[in-house]
PDB file of C-alpha atoms in Angstrom:
ATOM      1  CA  MET U  22     -13.949   1.048 -20.203  1.00 79.00           C
ATOM      2  CA  ALA U  23     -12.306   3.911 -19.273  1.00 94.00           C
ATOM      3  CA  ALA U  24     -10.328   6.606 -20.616  1.00 98.00           C
ATOM      4  CA  ILE U  25      -7.155   8.595 -19.705  1.00 98.00           C
ATOM      5  CA  PHE U  26      -7.315  12.464 -20.828  1.00 98.00           C
ATOM      6  CA  TYR U  27      -3.493  13.382 -20.536  1.00 98.00           C
ATOM      7  CA  ALA U  28      -2.826  17.126 -20.551  1.00 98.00           C
ATOM      8  CA  GLY U  29       0.543  18.804 -20.655  1.00 97.00           C
ATOM      9  CA  ASP U  30       3.795  19.539 -22.166  1.00 97.00           C
ATOM     10  CA  SER U  31       6.453  18.012 -23.867  1.00 95.00           C
ATOM     11  CA  THR U  32       7.609  16.220 -21.609  1.00 97.00           C
ATOM     12  CA  VAL U  33       4.142  13.992 -21.948  1.00 97.00           C
ATOM     13  CA  LYS U  34       3.344  14.030 -25.721  1.00 96.00           C
ATOM     14  CA  PHE U  35       2.833  11.259 -27.668  1.00 94.00           C
ATOM     15  CA  ASN U  36       5.424  11.863 -30.245  1.00 93.00           C
ATOM     16  CA  LYS U  37       6.106  10.211 -33.894  1.00 90.00           C
ATOM     17  CA  ILE U  38       8.675   9.361 -35.528  1.00 93.00           C
ATOM     18  CA  ASP U  39      10.386  12.758 -36.736  1.00 90.00           C
ATOM     19  CA  SER U  40      11.115  13.106 -33.533  1.00 90.00           C
ATOM     20  CA  TYR U  41      12.203  10.371 -32.307  1.00 93.00           C
ATOM     21  CA  PRO U  42      13.928   9.080 -29.960  1.00 95.00           C
ATOM     22  CA  GLN U  43      11.767  11.829 -27.959  1.00 95.00           C
ATOM     23  CA  THR U  44       9.701  10.102 -26.165  1.00 97.00           C
ATOM     24  CA  GLY U  45       6.698  11.150 -23.816  1.00 97.00           C
ATOM     25  CA  ILE U  46       5.344   9.408 -20.794  1.00 98.00           C
ATOM     26  CA  SER U  47       1.762   9.259 -22.001  1.00 97.00           C
ATOM     27  CA  GLN U  48       3.007   7.125 -25.481  1.00 95.00           C
ATOM     28  CA  ALA U  49       4.739   4.976 -22.355  1.00 97.00           C
ATOM     29  CA  MET U  50       2.312   4.800 -20.327  1.00 97.00           C
ATOM     30  CA  LEU U  51       1.052   2.357 -22.707  1.00 96.00           C
ATOM     31  CA  LEU U  52       2.737  -0.363 -21.374  1.00 97.00           C
ATOM     32  CA  PHE U  53       1.269  -0.249 -17.724  1.00 97.00           C
ATOM     33  CA  LEU U  54      -2.482   0.086 -19.372  1.00 97.00           C
ATOM     34  CA  LYS U  55      -4.891  -2.409 -18.928  1.00 97.00           C
ATOM     35  CA  ASP U  56      -6.477  -3.725 -22.466  1.00 95.00           C
ATOM     36  CA  GLY U  57      -9.398  -1.375 -23.468  1.00 96.00           C
ATOM     37  CA  VAL U  58      -8.401   1.581 -21.533  1.00 97.00           C
ATOM     38  CA  GLU U  59      -7.667   4.334 -23.662  1.00 97.00           C
ATOM     39  CA  MET U  60      -5.065   6.905 -23.949  1.00 98.00           C
ATOM     40  CA  ARG U  61      -5.575  10.296 -25.403  1.00 97.00           C
ATOM     41  CA  SER U  62      -2.729  12.712 -24.856  1.00 97.00           C
ATOM     42  CA  PHE U  63      -3.298  16.274 -25.422  1.00 97.00           C
ATOM     43  CA  ALA U  64       0.033  17.368 -24.475  1.00 97.00           C
ATOM     44  CA  GLN U  65       2.105  19.471 -26.716  1.00 94.00           C
ATOM     45  CA  ASN U  66       5.269  21.071 -27.256  1.00 95.00           C
ATOM     46  CA  GLY U  67       6.025  24.200 -25.512  1.00 94.00           C
ATOM     47  CA  ARG U  68       2.543  24.694 -23.661  1.00 97.00           C
ATOM     48  CA  SER U  69       1.848  26.119 -20.082  1.00 98.00           C
ATOM     49  CA  THR U  70      -1.797  26.065 -18.662  1.00 98.00           C
ATOM     50  CA  LYS U  71      -1.960  29.380 -19.856  1.00 98.00           C
ATOM     51  CA  SER U  72      -1.694  28.668 -23.861  1.00 98.00           C
ATOM     52  CA  PHE U  73      -3.012  25.114 -23.350  1.00 98.00           C
ATOM     53  CA  ILE U  74      -6.144  27.019 -22.471  1.00 98.00           C
ATOM     54  CA  ASP U  75      -5.686  29.933 -24.602  1.00 98.00           C
ATOM     55  CA  GLU U  76      -5.632  27.790 -27.736  1.00 97.00           C
ATOM     56  CA  GLY U  77      -8.843  25.749 -27.134  1.00 97.00           C
ATOM     57  CA  ARG U  78      -7.703  22.323 -25.758  1.00 98.00           C
ATOM     58  CA  LEU U  79      -9.102  22.186 -22.574  1.00 98.00           C
ATOM     59  CA  ASP U  80     -12.408  22.850 -24.832  1.00 98.00           C
ATOM     60  CA  ARG U  81     -11.484  20.375 -26.419  1.00 98.00           C
ATOM     61  CA  ILE U  82     -11.091  17.748 -23.356  1.00 98.00           C
ATOM     62  CA  ASP U  83     -14.340  19.264 -22.039  1.00 98.00           C
ATOM     63  CA  ARG U  84     -16.201  18.460 -25.331  1.00 98.00           C
ATOM     64  CA  GLU U  85     -14.956  14.635 -25.508  1.00 98.00           C
ATOM     65  CA  ILE U  86     -14.119  13.194 -21.513  1.00 98.00           C
ATOM     66  CA  GLY U  87     -16.917  11.467 -19.879  1.00 98.00           C
ATOM     67  CA  GLU U  88     -18.164  10.035 -16.636  1.00 98.00           C
ATOM     68  CA  GLY U  89     -15.617   7.578 -15.308  1.00 98.00           C
ATOM     69  CA  ASP U  90     -12.417   8.960 -17.134  1.00 98.00           C
ATOM     70  CA  PHE U  91      -9.604  10.216 -15.790  1.00 98.00           C
ATOM     71  CA  LEU U  92      -8.046  14.021 -16.390  1.00 98.00           C
ATOM     72  CA  PHE U  93      -4.044  13.415 -15.666  1.00 98.00           C
ATOM     73  CA  ILE U  94      -2.712  17.017 -15.606  1.00 98.00           C
ATOM     74  CA  GLN U  95       0.740  18.222 -15.446  1.00 98.00           C
ATOM     75  CA  PHE U  96       2.666  21.209 -16.044  1.00 98.00           C
ATOM     76  CA  GLY U  97       4.921  23.708 -15.027  1.00 96.00           C
ATOM     77  CA  HIS U  98       8.185  23.996 -17.259  1.00 96.00           C
ATOM     78  CA  ASN U  99       6.932  26.356 -19.193  1.00 96.00           C
ATOM     79  CA  ASP U 100       4.552  28.125 -17.013  1.00 95.00           C
ATOM     80  CA  GLU U 101       7.638  29.304 -15.819  1.00 96.00           C
ATOM     81  CA  LYS U 102       9.388  30.764 -18.820  1.00 95.00           C
ATOM     82  CA  ASP U 103       9.140  34.259 -19.234  1.00 94.00           C
ATOM     83  CA  ASP U 104       7.262  34.341 -22.424  1.00 93.00           C
ATOM     84  CA  PRO U 105       3.801  36.325 -22.060  1.00 94.00           C
ATOM     85  CA  GLY U 106       2.606  33.573 -24.112  1.00 96.00           C
ATOM     86  CA  ARG U 107       3.014  31.159 -21.799  1.00 98.00           C
ATOM     87  CA  HIS U 108       4.463  32.455 -18.444  1.00 98.00           C
ATOM     88  CA  THR U 109       1.611  32.806 -15.590  1.00 98.00           C
ATOM     89  CA  ASP U 110       2.374  33.487 -11.639  1.00 98.00           C
ATOM     90  CA  PRO U 111       2.655  30.052  -9.081  1.00 98.00           C
ATOM     91  CA  GLU U 112       0.873  31.939  -6.819  1.00 98.00           C
ATOM     92  CA  THR U 113      -2.136  33.306  -8.402  1.00 98.00           C
ATOM     93  CA  THR U 114      -2.881  32.133 -12.455  1.00 98.00           C
ATOM     94  CA  PHE U 115      -1.378  29.631 -12.161  1.00 98.00           C
ATOM     95  CA  PRO U 116      -3.220  27.197  -9.562  1.00 98.00           C
ATOM     96  CA  GLU U 117      -6.003  29.270 -11.220  1.00 98.00           C
ATOM     97  CA  ASN U 118      -5.711  27.493 -14.352  1.00 98.00           C
ATOM     98  CA  LEU U 119      -4.948  24.276 -12.772  1.00 98.00           C
ATOM     99  CA  LYS U 120      -8.662  25.023 -10.762  1.00 98.00           C
ATOM    100  CA  LYS U 121     -10.517  25.338 -14.726  1.00 98.00           C
ATOM    101  CA  PHE U 122      -8.999  21.796 -15.641  1.00 98.00           C
ATOM    102  CA  ILE U 123      -9.998  20.234 -12.391  1.00 98.00           C
ATOM    103  CA  GLU U 124     -13.668  21.788 -12.112  1.00 98.00           C
ATOM    104  CA  THR U 125     -13.501  20.723 -16.113  1.00 98.00           C
ATOM    105  CA  ALA U 126     -12.972  17.079 -14.925  1.00 98.00           C
ATOM    106  CA  ARG U 127     -15.531  17.134 -11.688  1.00 98.00           C
ATOM    107  CA  LYS U 128     -18.214  19.065 -13.905  1.00 98.00           C
ATOM    108  CA  LYS U 129     -18.193  15.575 -16.002  1.00 98.00           C
ATOM    109  CA  GLY U 130     -18.136  13.070 -13.651  1.00 98.00           C
ATOM    110  CA  ALA U 131     -14.616  12.345 -14.576  1.00 98.00           C
ATOM    111  CA  TYR U 132     -11.158  12.045 -11.753  1.00 98.00           C
ATOM    112  CA  PRO U 133      -9.068  14.759 -12.421  1.00 98.00           C
ATOM    113  CA  VAL U 134      -5.108  14.087 -10.785  1.00 98.00           C
ATOM    114  CA  LEU U 135      -2.791  17.018 -10.363  1.00 98.00           C
ATOM    115  CA  ILE U 136       0.666  15.540 -11.311  1.00 98.00           C
ATOM    116  CA  THR U 137       4.310  17.707 -10.642  1.00 98.00           C
ATOM    117  CA  PRO U 138       6.986  17.907 -13.409  1.00 98.00           C
ATOM    118  CA  ILE U 139       9.379  15.633 -13.492  1.00 98.00           C
ATOM    119  CA  ALA U 140      12.694  17.332 -12.910  1.00 98.00           C
ATOM    120  CA  ARG U 141      15.419  18.118 -15.445  1.00 97.00           C
ATOM    121  CA  ARG U 142      18.999  16.572 -15.492  1.00 97.00           C
ATOM    122  CA  LEU U 143      21.205  19.386 -13.612  1.00 97.00           C
ATOM    123  CA  PHE U 144      24.202  18.452 -12.297  1.00 97.00           C
ATOM    124  CA  ASP U 145      27.428  20.738 -11.198  1.00 96.00           C
ATOM    125  CA  GLU U 146      30.764  20.730 -12.091  1.00 94.00           C
ATOM    126  CA  GLU U 147      31.204  17.887  -9.114  1.00 94.00           C
ATOM    127  CA  GLY U 148      28.609  15.729 -10.414  1.00 94.00           C
ATOM    128  CA  ASN U 149      26.125  16.750  -7.466  1.00 96.00           C
ATOM    129  CA  PHE U 150      22.828  16.710  -8.464  1.00 98.00           C
ATOM    130  CA  ARG U 151      20.989  20.551  -8.638  1.00 97.00           C
ATOM    131  CA  PRO U 152      17.639  20.341  -7.441  1.00 96.00           C
ATOM    132  CA  GLY U 153      14.871  23.145  -7.507  1.00 96.00           C
ATOM    133  CA  SER U 154      15.270  23.741 -11.454  1.00 94.00           C
ATOM    134  CA  HIS U 155      11.008  24.786 -11.410  1.00 97.00           C
ATOM    135  CA  GLY U 156      11.236  26.969  -8.408  1.00 96.00           C
ATOM    136  CA  PRO U 157       7.927  27.511  -6.281  1.00 98.00           C
ATOM    137  CA  TYR U 158       5.465  25.850  -9.460  1.00 98.00           C
ATOM    138  CA  PRO U 159       5.764  22.409  -8.061  1.00 98.00           C
ATOM    139  CA  ASP U 160       4.693  23.658  -4.720  1.00 98.00           C
ATOM    140  CA  ALA U 161       1.511  25.332  -6.647  1.00 98.00           C
ATOM    141  CA  VAL U 162       0.886  22.006  -7.562  1.00 98.00           C
ATOM    142  CA  ARG U 163       0.679  20.540  -3.877  1.00 98.00           C
ATOM    143  CA  LYS U 164      -1.327  23.598  -2.860  1.00 98.00           C
ATOM    144  CA  THR U 165      -3.984  23.366  -5.313  1.00 98.00           C
ATOM    145  CA  GLY U 166      -3.551  19.574  -4.591  1.00 98.00           C
ATOM    146  CA  LYS U 167      -4.930  19.958  -0.674  1.00 98.00           C
ATOM    147  CA  GLU U 168      -7.455  23.139  -2.037  1.00 98.00           C
ATOM    148  CA  THR U 169      -9.318  21.083  -4.043  1.00 98.00           C
ATOM    149  CA  GLY U 170      -9.157  17.471  -2.617  1.00 98.00           C
ATOM    150  CA  VAL U 171      -7.211  16.029  -5.726  1.00 98.00           C
ATOM    151  CA  PRO U 172      -4.823  13.408  -5.654  1.00 98.00           C
ATOM    152  CA  VAL U 173      -1.302  14.912  -6.625  1.00 98.00           C
ATOM    153  CA  ILE U 174       1.823  12.787  -7.666  1.00 98.00           C
ATOM    154  CA  ASP U 175       4.789  14.386  -7.114  1.00 98.00           C
ATOM    155  CA  MET U 176       6.716  13.474  -9.545  1.00 98.00           C
ATOM    156  CA  THR U 177       9.286  16.587  -9.010  1.00 98.00           C
ATOM    157  CA  ALA U 178       9.898  14.914  -5.712  1.00 98.00           C
ATOM    158  CA  ILE U 179      10.464  11.868  -7.271  1.00 98.00           C
ATOM    159  CA  THR U 180      12.501  12.262 -10.048  1.00 98.00           C
ATOM    160  CA  GLU U 181      14.774  14.636  -7.957  1.00 98.00           C
ATOM    161  CA  SER U 182      15.342  11.701  -5.559  1.00 98.00           C
ATOM    162  CA  TYR U 183      16.038   9.435  -8.282  1.00 98.00           C
ATOM    163  CA  LEU U 184      18.594  11.260 -10.184  1.00 98.00           C
ATOM    164  CA  ALA U 185      20.435  12.873  -7.205  1.00 98.00           C
ATOM    165  CA  GLY U 186      20.968   8.530  -6.257  1.00 97.00           C
ATOM    166  CA  LEU U 187      21.765   7.494 -10.141  1.00 97.00           C
ATOM    167  CA  GLY U 188      24.622  10.702 -10.990  1.00 97.00           C
ATOM    168  CA  ASP U 189      25.540  12.640 -13.951  1.00 97.00           C
ATOM    169  CA  ILE U 190      26.917   9.379 -15.855  1.00 97.00           C
ATOM    170  CA  ALA U 191      24.128   6.907 -15.703  1.00 97.00           C
ATOM    171  CA  SER U 192      21.592   9.682 -15.609  1.00 98.00           C
ATOM    172  CA  LYS U 193      22.332  10.778 -18.900  1.00 97.00           C
ATOM    173  CA  ALA U 194      20.522   7.089 -20.650  1.00 97.00           C
ATOM    174  CA  TYR U 195      17.326   8.595 -20.020  1.00 98.00           C
ATOM    175  CA  PHE U 196      17.252  11.738 -21.739  1.00 98.00           C
ATOM    176  CA  MET U 197      17.961  13.501 -24.962  1.00 96.00           C
ATOM    177  CA  TRP U 198      21.519  14.494 -23.780  1.00 96.00           C
ATOM    178  CA  PRO U 199      23.855  16.333 -24.908  1.00 95.00           C
ATOM    179  CA  LYS U 200      20.613  17.404 -27.056  1.00 94.00           C
ATOM    180  CA  ASP U 201      19.329  19.014 -23.955  1.00 95.00           C
ATOM    181  CA  ASN U 202      18.317  17.610 -20.419  1.00 96.00           C
ATOM    182  CA  THR U 203      14.801  17.844 -20.178  1.00 96.00           C
ATOM    183  CA  HIS U 204      13.359  15.746 -22.611  1.00 97.00           C
ATOM    184  CA  LEU U 205      13.120  12.004 -22.498  1.00 98.00           C
ATOM    185  CA  LYS U 206      14.153   8.967 -24.598  1.00 97.00           C
ATOM    186  CA  PRO U 207      12.703   6.047 -24.637  1.00 97.00           C
ATOM    187  CA  GLU U 208      13.741   4.094 -21.766  1.00 97.00           C
ATOM    188  CA  GLY U 209      13.222   7.711 -19.584  1.00 98.00           C
ATOM    189  CA  ALA U 210       9.874   7.913 -20.531  1.00 98.00           C
ATOM    190  CA  VAL U 211       9.208   4.111 -19.628  1.00 98.00           C
ATOM    191  CA  LEU U 212      10.858   5.079 -16.006  1.00 98.00           C
ATOM    192  CA  MET U 213       8.782   8.310 -15.745  1.00 98.00           C
ATOM    193  CA  ALA U 214       5.341   6.405 -16.791  1.00 98.00           C
ATOM    194  CA  ASP U 215       6.457   3.276 -14.100  1.00 98.00           C
ATOM    195  CA  PHE U 216       6.792   6.116 -11.470  1.00 98.00           C
ATOM    196  CA  ILE U 217       3.840   7.414 -11.611  1.00 98.00           C
ATOM    197  CA  CYS U 218       2.076   4.019 -12.079  1.00 97.00           C
ATOM    198  CA  ARG U 219       3.418   2.829  -8.540  1.00 97.00           C
ATOM    199  CA  GLU U 220       2.019   6.465  -7.181  1.00 98.00           C
ATOM    200  CA  LEU U 221      -1.394   5.286  -9.283  1.00 98.00           C
ATOM    201  CA  GLU U 222      -1.516   1.949  -7.303  1.00 97.00           C
ATOM    202  CA  LYS U 223      -1.493   3.637  -4.137  1.00 97.00           C
ATOM    203  CA  LEU U 224      -4.335   5.837  -4.537  1.00 97.00           C
ATOM    204  CA  GLY U 225      -6.087   2.542  -4.866  1.00 97.00           C
ATOM    205  CA  GLU U 226      -9.602   2.482  -6.710  1.00 97.00           C
ATOM    206  CA  PRO U 227     -10.310   3.646  -9.122  1.00 97.00           C
ATOM    207  CA  TYR U 228      -7.053   4.568 -10.033  1.00 98.00           C
ATOM    208  CA  SER U 229      -5.267   0.961  -9.627  1.00 97.00           C
ATOM    209  CA  GLY U 230      -7.622  -0.399 -11.577  1.00 96.00           C
ATOM    210  CA  LEU U 231      -6.122   1.088 -14.598  1.00 97.00           C
ATOM    211  CA  LEU U 232      -3.059  -0.798 -14.634  1.00 97.00           C
ATOM    212  CA  VAL U 233      -1.680  -4.284 -15.573  1.00 95.00           C
ATOM    213  CA  SER U 234      -1.153  -6.014 -12.457  1.00 84.00           C
ATOM    214  CA  ARG U 235       2.064  -6.322 -11.343  1.00 76.00           C
ATOM    215  CA  ALA U 236       2.123  -9.566  -9.600  1.00 65.00           C
ATOM    216  CA  PHE U 237       3.322 -11.406 -12.903  1.00 50.00           C
ATOM    217  CA  GLN U 238       6.538  -8.868 -13.053  1.00 54.00           C
ATOM    218  CA  GLU U 239       7.530  -8.920  -9.828  1.00 57.00           C
ATOM    219  CA  GLU U 240       6.986 -12.593  -9.296  1.00 53.00           C
ATOM    220  CA  ASN U 241       9.724 -13.268 -12.793  1.00 49.00           C
ATOM    221  CA  LYS U 242      12.382 -10.675 -11.881  1.00 53.00           C
ATOM    222  CA  GLY U 243      15.517 -12.283 -13.176  1.00 49.00           C
ATOM    223  CA  LEU U 244      13.850 -15.086 -14.475  1.00 45.00           C
ATOM    224  CA  ASP U 245      15.543 -16.685 -17.898  1.00 48.00           C
ATOM    225  CA  VAL U 246      13.232 -16.975 -20.678  1.00 38.00           C
ATOM    226  CA  SER U 247      15.601 -17.391 -23.561  1.00 38.00           C
TER     227      SER U 247
END
């Protein structure tokens, strides 16, 4: 059975008890995967495409990924920072780095998937959601997907729309608020993984084949099993 290799930052990372309740998307996604589909999370706190590559993490994926596997690529939070060890330019080095991930997957016969970063939970004093927290980086991911023919799951657009509708107060339950408005609690990680998996289902095979069928879940909504 295929494995998912997930490259990303702290919003994706598979957390341990020492950082609980912070939870990454890669660990929540386990709930949605068929038995036998392996989750190989390489995501680490604070990584950008640049630092991930510089530290040899993409090289490790290159050594271990194989034909029929999947490489999920989700960056942006740290590429946008001023830190010279992490910053990339959304017009040049950021898409260039994304293409390195794509090539790593393709040369091994694996399937790359680009995922835009999730929105930060930012609201103004009137309780209105403030979109655009990642500037031009999500659009750089979208353009790279078009150029390379790689599917893009637009989590920026999905989460911006969802948070705007959910509102300031209700959205706090999904994030590590009041500590921060970026990282996820278990409920938030499951929500984000669900969004991604719904998009994988729309892509059809081979992506939808990774997932547990939703048929039972949809048929039994509201069912009292006590």
